[in-house]
XYZ file of C-alpha atoms in Angstrom:
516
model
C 70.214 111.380 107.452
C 72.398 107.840 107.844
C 74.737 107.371 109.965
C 77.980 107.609 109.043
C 79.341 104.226 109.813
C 77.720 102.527 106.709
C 76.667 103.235 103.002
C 74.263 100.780 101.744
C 73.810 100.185 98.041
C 69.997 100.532 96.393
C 69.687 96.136 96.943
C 71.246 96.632 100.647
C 74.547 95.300 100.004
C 77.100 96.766 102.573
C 79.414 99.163 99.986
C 81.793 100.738 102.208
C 82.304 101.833 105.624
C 83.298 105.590 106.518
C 85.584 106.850 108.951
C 84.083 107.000 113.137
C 84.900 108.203 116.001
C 84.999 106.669 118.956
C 82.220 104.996 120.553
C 79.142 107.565 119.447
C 78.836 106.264 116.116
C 75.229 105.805 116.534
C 74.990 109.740 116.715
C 77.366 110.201 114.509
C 75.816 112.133 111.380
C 76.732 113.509 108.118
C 77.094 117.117 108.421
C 78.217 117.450 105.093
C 75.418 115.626 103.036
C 73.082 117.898 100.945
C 75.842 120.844 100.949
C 77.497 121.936 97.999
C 80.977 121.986 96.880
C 81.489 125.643 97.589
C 80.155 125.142 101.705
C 81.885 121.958 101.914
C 85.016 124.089 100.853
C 84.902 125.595 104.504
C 85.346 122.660 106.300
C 88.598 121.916 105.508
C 90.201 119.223 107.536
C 93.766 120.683 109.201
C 97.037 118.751 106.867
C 99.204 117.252 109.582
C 101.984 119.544 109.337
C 104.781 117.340 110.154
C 104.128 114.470 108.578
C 103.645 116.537 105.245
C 106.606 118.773 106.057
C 108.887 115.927 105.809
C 107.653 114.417 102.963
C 107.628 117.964 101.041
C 111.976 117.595 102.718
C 112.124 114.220 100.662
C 110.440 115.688 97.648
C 113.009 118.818 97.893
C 115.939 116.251 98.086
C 115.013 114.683 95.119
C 115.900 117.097 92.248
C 118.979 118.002 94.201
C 120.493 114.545 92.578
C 118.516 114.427 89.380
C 118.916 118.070 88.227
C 122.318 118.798 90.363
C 124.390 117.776 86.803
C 122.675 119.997 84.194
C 125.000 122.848 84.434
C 128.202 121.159 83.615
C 127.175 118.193 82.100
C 128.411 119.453 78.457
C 131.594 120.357 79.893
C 131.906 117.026 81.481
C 131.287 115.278 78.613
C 133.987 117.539 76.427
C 136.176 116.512 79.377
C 135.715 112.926 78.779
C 136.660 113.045 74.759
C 133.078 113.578 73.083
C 133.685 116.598 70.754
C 129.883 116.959 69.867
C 128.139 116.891 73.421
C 124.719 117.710 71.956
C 123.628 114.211 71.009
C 125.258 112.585 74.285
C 123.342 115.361 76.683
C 120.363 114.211 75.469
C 121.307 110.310 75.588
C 121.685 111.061 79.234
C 118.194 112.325 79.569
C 117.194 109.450 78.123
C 118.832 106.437 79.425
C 117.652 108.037 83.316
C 113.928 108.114 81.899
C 114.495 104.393 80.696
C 115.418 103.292 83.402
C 112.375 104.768 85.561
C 110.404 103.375 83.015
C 111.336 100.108 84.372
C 111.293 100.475 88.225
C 108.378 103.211 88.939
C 105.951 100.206 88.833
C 107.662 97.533 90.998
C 108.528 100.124 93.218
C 105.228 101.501 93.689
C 103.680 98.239 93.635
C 106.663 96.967 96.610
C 105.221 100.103 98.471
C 101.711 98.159 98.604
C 103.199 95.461 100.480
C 106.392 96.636 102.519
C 104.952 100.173 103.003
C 105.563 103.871 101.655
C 108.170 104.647 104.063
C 111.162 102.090 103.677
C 110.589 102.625 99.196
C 110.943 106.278 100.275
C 114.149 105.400 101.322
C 115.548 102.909 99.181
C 114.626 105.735 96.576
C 116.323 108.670 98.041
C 119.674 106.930 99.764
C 119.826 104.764 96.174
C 119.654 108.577 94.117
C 122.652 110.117 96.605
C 124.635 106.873 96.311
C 124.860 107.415 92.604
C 125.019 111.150 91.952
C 127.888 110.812 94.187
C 129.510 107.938 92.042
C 128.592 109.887 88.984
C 131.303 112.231 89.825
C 133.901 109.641 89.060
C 132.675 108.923 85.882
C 135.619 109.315 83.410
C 134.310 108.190 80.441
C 131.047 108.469 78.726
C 129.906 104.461 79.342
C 130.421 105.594 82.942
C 128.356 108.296 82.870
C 125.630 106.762 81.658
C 125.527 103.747 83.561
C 125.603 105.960 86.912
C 122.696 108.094 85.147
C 120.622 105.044 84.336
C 121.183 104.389 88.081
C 119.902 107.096 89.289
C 116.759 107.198 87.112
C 116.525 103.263 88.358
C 115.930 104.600 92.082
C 113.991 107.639 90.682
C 110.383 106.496 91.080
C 109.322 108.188 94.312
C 106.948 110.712 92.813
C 104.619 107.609 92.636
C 104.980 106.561 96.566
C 104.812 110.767 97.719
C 101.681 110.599 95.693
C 100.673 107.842 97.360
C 101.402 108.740 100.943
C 100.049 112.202 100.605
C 97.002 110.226 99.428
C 97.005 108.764 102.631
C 96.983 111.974 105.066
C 94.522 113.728 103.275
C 91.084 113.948 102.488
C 88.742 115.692 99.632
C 89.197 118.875 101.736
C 92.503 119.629 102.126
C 94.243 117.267 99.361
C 94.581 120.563 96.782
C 96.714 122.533 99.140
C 98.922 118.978 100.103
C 99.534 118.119 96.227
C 100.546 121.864 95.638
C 103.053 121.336 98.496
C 104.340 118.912 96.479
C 104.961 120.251 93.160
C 105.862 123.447 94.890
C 109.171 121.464 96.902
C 110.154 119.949 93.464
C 110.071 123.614 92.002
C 112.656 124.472 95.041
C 114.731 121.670 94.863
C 114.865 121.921 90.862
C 116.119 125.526 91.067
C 118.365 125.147 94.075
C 120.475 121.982 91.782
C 121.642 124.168 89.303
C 122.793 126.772 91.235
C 124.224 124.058 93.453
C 126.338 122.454 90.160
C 127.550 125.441 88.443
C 128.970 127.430 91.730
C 130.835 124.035 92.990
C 131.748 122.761 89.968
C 135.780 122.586 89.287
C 136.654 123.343 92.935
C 140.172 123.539 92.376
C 139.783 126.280 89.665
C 137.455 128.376 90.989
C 138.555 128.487 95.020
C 141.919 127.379 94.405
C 142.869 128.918 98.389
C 139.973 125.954 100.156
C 140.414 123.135 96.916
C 143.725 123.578 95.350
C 145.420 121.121 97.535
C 143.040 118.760 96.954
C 144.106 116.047 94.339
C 140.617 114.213 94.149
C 139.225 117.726 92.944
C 141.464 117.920 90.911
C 141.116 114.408 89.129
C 137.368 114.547 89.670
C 136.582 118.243 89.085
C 132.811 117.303 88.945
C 132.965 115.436 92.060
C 132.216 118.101 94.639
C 129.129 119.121 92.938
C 127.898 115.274 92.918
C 128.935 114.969 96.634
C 126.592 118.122 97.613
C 123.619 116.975 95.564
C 124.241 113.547 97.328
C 124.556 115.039 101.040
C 121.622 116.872 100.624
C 119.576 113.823 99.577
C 120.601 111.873 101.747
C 119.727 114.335 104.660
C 116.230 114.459 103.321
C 116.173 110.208 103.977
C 117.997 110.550 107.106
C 114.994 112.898 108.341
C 112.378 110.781 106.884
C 113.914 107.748 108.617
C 113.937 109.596 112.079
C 110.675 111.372 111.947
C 108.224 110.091 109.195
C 105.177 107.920 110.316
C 104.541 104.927 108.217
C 101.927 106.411 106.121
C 99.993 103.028 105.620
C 99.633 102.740 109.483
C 99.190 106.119 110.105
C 96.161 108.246 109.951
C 96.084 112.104 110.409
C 91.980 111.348 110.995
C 90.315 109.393 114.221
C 89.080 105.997 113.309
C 87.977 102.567 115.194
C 88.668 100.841 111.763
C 91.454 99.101 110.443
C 93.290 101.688 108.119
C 94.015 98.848 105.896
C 90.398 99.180 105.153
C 90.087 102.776 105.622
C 91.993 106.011 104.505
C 90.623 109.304 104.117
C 90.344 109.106 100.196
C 89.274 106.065 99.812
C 86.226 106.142 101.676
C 84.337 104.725 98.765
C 86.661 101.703 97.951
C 86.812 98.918 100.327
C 89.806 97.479 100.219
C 89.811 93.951 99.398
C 92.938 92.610 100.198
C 94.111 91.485 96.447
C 96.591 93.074 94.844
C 96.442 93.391 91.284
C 98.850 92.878 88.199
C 99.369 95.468 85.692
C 97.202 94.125 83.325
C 94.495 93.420 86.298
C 95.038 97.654 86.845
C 94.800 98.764 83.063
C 91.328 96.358 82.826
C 89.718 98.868 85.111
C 87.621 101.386 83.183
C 87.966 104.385 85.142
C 91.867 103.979 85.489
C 92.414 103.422 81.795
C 90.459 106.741 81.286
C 92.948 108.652 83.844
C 95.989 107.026 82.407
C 94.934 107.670 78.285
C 94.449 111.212 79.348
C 97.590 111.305 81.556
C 99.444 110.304 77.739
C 97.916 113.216 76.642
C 99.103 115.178 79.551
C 102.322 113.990 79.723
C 103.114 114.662 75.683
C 101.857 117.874 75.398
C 103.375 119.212 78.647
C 107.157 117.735 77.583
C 106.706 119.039 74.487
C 105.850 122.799 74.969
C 108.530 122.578 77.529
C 111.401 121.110 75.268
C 110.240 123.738 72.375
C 109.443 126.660 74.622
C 113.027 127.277 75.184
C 114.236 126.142 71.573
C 111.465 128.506 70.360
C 112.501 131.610 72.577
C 116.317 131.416 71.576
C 115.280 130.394 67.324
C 116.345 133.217 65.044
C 113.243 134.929 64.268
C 113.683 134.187 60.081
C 114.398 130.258 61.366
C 110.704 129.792 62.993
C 111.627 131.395 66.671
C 111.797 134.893 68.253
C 115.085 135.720 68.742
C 115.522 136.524 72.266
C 119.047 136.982 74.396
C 119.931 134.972 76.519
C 119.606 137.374 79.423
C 115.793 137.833 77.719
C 115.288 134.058 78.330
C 116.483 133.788 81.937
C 114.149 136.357 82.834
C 110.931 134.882 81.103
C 112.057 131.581 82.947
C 112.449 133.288 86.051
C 108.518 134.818 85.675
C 107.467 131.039 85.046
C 109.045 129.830 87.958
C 107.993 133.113 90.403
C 103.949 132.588 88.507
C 104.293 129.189 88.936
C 104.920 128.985 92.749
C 102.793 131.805 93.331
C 100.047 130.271 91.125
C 100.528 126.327 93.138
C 100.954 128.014 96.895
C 97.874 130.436 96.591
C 95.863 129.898 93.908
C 95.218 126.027 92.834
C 94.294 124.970 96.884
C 90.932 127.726 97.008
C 90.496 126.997 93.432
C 90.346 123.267 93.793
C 88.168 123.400 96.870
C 85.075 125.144 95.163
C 85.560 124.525 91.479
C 86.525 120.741 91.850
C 89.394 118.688 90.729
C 87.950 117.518 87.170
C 87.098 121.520 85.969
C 90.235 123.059 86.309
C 92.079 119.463 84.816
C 89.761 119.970 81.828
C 90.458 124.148 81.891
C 94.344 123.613 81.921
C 93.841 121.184 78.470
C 92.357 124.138 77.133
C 95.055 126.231 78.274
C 97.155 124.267 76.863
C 95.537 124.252 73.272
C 95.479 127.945 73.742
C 99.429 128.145 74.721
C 99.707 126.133 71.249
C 98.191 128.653 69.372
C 100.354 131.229 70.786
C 103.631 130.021 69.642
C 102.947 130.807 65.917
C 100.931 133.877 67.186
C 103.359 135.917 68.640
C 106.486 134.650 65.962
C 103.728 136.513 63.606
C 104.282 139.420 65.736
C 108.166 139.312 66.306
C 107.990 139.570 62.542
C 105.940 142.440 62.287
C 107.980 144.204 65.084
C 111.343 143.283 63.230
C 110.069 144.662 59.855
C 109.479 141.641 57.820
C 106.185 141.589 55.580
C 105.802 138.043 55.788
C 106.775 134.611 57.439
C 109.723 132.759 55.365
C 112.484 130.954 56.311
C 115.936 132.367 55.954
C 119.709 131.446 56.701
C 120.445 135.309 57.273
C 119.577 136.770 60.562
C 117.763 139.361 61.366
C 119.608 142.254 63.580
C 116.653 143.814 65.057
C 115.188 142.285 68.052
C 111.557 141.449 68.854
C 109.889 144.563 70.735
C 107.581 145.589 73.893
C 104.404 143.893 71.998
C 106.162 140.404 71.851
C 107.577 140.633 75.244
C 104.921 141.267 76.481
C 102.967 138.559 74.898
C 105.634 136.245 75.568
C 104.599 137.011 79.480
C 100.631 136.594 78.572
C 101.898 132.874 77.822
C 104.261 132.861 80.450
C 101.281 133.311 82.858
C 99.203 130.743 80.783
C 101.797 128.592 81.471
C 101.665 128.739 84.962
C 98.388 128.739 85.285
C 98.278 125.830 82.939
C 100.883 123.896 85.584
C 97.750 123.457 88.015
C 97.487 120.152 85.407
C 99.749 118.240 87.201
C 98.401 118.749 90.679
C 94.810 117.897 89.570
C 96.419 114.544 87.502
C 98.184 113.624 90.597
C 94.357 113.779 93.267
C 92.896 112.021 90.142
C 95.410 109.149 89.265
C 94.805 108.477 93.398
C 91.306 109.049 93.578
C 90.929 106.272 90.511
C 92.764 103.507 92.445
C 90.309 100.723 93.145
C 91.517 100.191 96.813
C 94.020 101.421 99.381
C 96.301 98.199 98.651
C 97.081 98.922 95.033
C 97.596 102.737 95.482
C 101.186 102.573 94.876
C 100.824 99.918 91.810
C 98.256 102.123 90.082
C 100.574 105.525 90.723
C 103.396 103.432 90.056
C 101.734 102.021 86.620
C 100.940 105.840 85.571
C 104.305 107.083 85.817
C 106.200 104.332 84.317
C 103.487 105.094 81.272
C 104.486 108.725 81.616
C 108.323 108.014 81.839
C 108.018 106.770 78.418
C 106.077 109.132 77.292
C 108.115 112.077 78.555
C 111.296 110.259 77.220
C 109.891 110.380 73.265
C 107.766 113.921 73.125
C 110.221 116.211 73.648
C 112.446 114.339 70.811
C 109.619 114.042 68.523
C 108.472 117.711 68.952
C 112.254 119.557 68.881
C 112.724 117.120 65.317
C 109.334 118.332 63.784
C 110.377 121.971 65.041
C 113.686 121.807 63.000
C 112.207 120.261 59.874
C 109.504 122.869 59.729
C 111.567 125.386 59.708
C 114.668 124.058 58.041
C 114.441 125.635 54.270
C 114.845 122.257 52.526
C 111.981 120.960 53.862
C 109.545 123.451 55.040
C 106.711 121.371 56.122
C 103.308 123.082 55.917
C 104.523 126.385 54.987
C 106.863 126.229 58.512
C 103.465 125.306 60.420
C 103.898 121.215 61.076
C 104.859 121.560 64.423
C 102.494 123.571 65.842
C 99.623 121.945 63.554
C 100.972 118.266 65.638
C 100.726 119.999 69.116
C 97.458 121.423 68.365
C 96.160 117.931 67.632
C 98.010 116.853 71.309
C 95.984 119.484 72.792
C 93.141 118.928 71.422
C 93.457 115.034 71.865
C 94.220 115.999 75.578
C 90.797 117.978 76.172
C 88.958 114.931 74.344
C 90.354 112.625 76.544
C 89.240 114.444 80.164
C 85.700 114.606 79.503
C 85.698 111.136 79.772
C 87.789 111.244 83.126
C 86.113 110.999 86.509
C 86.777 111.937 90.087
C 86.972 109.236 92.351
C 84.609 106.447 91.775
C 80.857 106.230 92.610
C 78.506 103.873 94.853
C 78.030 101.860 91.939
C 81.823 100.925 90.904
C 82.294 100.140 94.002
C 79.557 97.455 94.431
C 80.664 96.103 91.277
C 83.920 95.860 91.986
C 83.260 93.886 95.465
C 80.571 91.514 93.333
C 83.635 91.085 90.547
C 86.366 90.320 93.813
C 83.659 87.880 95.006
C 83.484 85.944 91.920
């Protein structure tokens, strides 16, 4: 077997060296050459706890500004004069994923060069500053300039991918990236419980906040101040204990880690950073990104219509549930889903590989697609109607155990399914040419994904309600699900041609192409 400290391509062209350790590289050998997935899967490097606990903190803080607003946002914007809130809610939503459209690549990119940490924190304390200012907001301009603020300063899912990137290796990168998505699960449901119970202060604990006249003149305020607080408590820790992930290596090395990081052992860095346009050239990162689209749309979209779907009037192209039957399907996705990212994806991705489950949750999702017209088929049986039509009356009976409990067959789907963004995350990083343009290509992705996310959901709710609105009644109350199907589909398409990480090969012709 060769020693670790080089790879030599097939004409004997130095490709790339590996990680060493100490002075016995001579002796040092590959123990894990010739050994399959599955035994590599027991060799899992340790994840250096505290460096990943605090940036799983930051990740928590996050949503605690973005998502701290949702509860009384409607009521806020009544408050301000705007008698129809439901176009302005979802102006709001917008103008924050416009704005991250903007600044998730220049931000990612400025991580390259200044480092992860200090972006981490220009992110975070930029977030608090204004959520906190959004709870002065009187009118509805003010809103949503302090919204389109935020979202400006809202690009640190690139960088945490990035760092994480940095700490890990092939091993243990699953269970890191899980971490991840699993602290934006907690910070997303702590926000709204966070906004509606300290929302209008003065009202509801008129004994601690009745005195106060700021609470009363700003009775969204508090709720800002705590999402804030808690953000900024998640930079203030960062700042204290987080290691400069660029400099920092969980893994002994002699090398420079500018040249070196665990995931990245195939791509010597060469010290040029490239454009956007120099990024999108790249073969194997266009491939991520075009099937990251994919991702992106068809995720949004079952989430914007899952909802919309659950609470539609069976006759009007839904299933009629209560509300109190709709908080407790959400409340099985988010259980399955953190039971699903802490437990099952880290095992899963170890022996099965990164690139089979992405490709199995595409099919998941083409098979969550299918479901939505599926089980309305069912409600309909269930509520005693022959066949599907569209109606202005509703029906009074409600959906019973068989659509319930297909409703929780997709819930779990769903879940399942969710793995997707984990996987997208190890293979946006694992396509990045070199260590110095890790946070310009994660940057790149999500600022392609910001857009992305900030159409589908539109697109897919308006096709819902012409479907099933009677005038129009496109495809016999199908067109929706007939345009998903084709996202789906499009999405499963698009990861066969995706790779993991890049080969010997790519990178000898990428240092030949740098040398040119």
């Amino acid at each position: 077997m060769r020693p670790l400290s080089t790879i030599y391509s097939d004409d004997g062209i130095e490709a790339t060296p590996l990680l060493l350790d100490g002075d016995d590289n001579e002796d040092t050998v590959d123990d894990t050459e010739g050994q399959t997935p599955l035994e590599r899967s027991y060799n899992t490097t340790p994840l250096p706890k505290m460096q990943i606990f605090l940036l799983c903190w930051m990740r928590v803080s996050e949503p605690l500004s973005f998502n701290v607003i949702y509860p009384f946002i409607n009521e806020m914007l009544v408050s301000v004069g705007i008698t129809n809130p439901g176009y302005s809610s979802g102006l709001i939503d917008g103008v924050f994923a416009f704005a991250q459209l903007w600044t998730a690549y220049y931000f990612g990119s400025l991580s390259d060069r200044i480092g992860r940490k200090p972006v981490l924190l220009i992110g975070l304390s930029g977030a608090a500053i204004f959520t906190g200012l959004f709870g002065f907001s009187t009118s509805l301009a003010m809103i949503l300039f302090f919204r389109m603020l935020v979202g400006a300063f809202g690009g640190n899912s690139a960088i945490l991918k990035s760092a994480i990137a940095e700490l890990t290796d092939e091993t243990n990168q699953g269970r890191a990236f899980s971490l991840i998505i699993l602290s934006w699960s907690i910070g997303g449901a702590i926000a709204p419980l966070m906004g509606g119970f300290l929302a209008r202060p003065a009202e509801r604990f008129p004994a601690i906040f009745g005195t106060f006249p700021l609470f009363i003149k700003f009775p969204y305020l508090l709720a800002c101040m705590a999402g804030a607080g808690t953000t900024l408590l998640g930079a203030f820790a960062g700042y204290l204990f987080l290691n400069e992930p660029r400099t920092t290596s969980a893994y002994p090395t002699n090398l420079d880690h500018e040249n070196t990081s665990p995931l990245f052992q195939g791509a010597p860095d060469t010290s040029q950073h490239l454009s956007a346009k120099e990024i999108m050239q790249d073969m194997i990162i266009r491939r991520v990104i075009t099937s990251y689209i994919f991702m992106a749309a068809i995720t949004a979209s079952v989430n914007a219509l899952f909802v919309l779907w659950l609470f539609t009037p069976v006759t009007k192209g839904g299933i009629g549930f209560t509300t109190a039957e709709i908080g407790l399907a959400l409340s099985w996705l988010g259980i399955s889903g953190t039971f699903v990212n802490l437990i099952v994806f880290p095992p899963f991705q170890r022996k099965m590989g990164t690139i089979t489950i992405y490709r199995a949750c595409f099919v998941m999702q083409t098979i969550i697609v299918m479901l939505f017209p599926t089980i309305r088929l069912i409600a309909l049986a269930e509520c005693g109607i022959s066949e599907p039509r569209i109606a202005d009356e509703v029906v009074p009976s409600s959906p019973g155990m068989v659509t319930k409990a297909t409703v929780g067959l997709m819930v779990l789907l769903k879940s399942f399914g969710g793995m997707i963004f984990a996987c997208n995350m190890i293979l946006v990083n694992s396509a990045s040419p070199s260590r110095s343009n890790l946070g310009a290509v994660n940057g790149l992705a999500l600022t392609i994904a910001s857009l992305i996310r900030a159409c589908a959901p539109t697109i897919a709710t308006i096709f819902f309600a012409l479907s099933n609105d009677p005038k129009y009644h496109l495809l016999d109350g199908q067109f929706t699900w007939i345009y998903m199907l084709g996202l789906a589909v499009g999405g499963v398409l698009t990861s066969l041609r995706v790779q993991e990480g890049r080969s010997r090969s790519d990178v000898v012709h990428r240092r030949r192409s740098s040398s040119l």
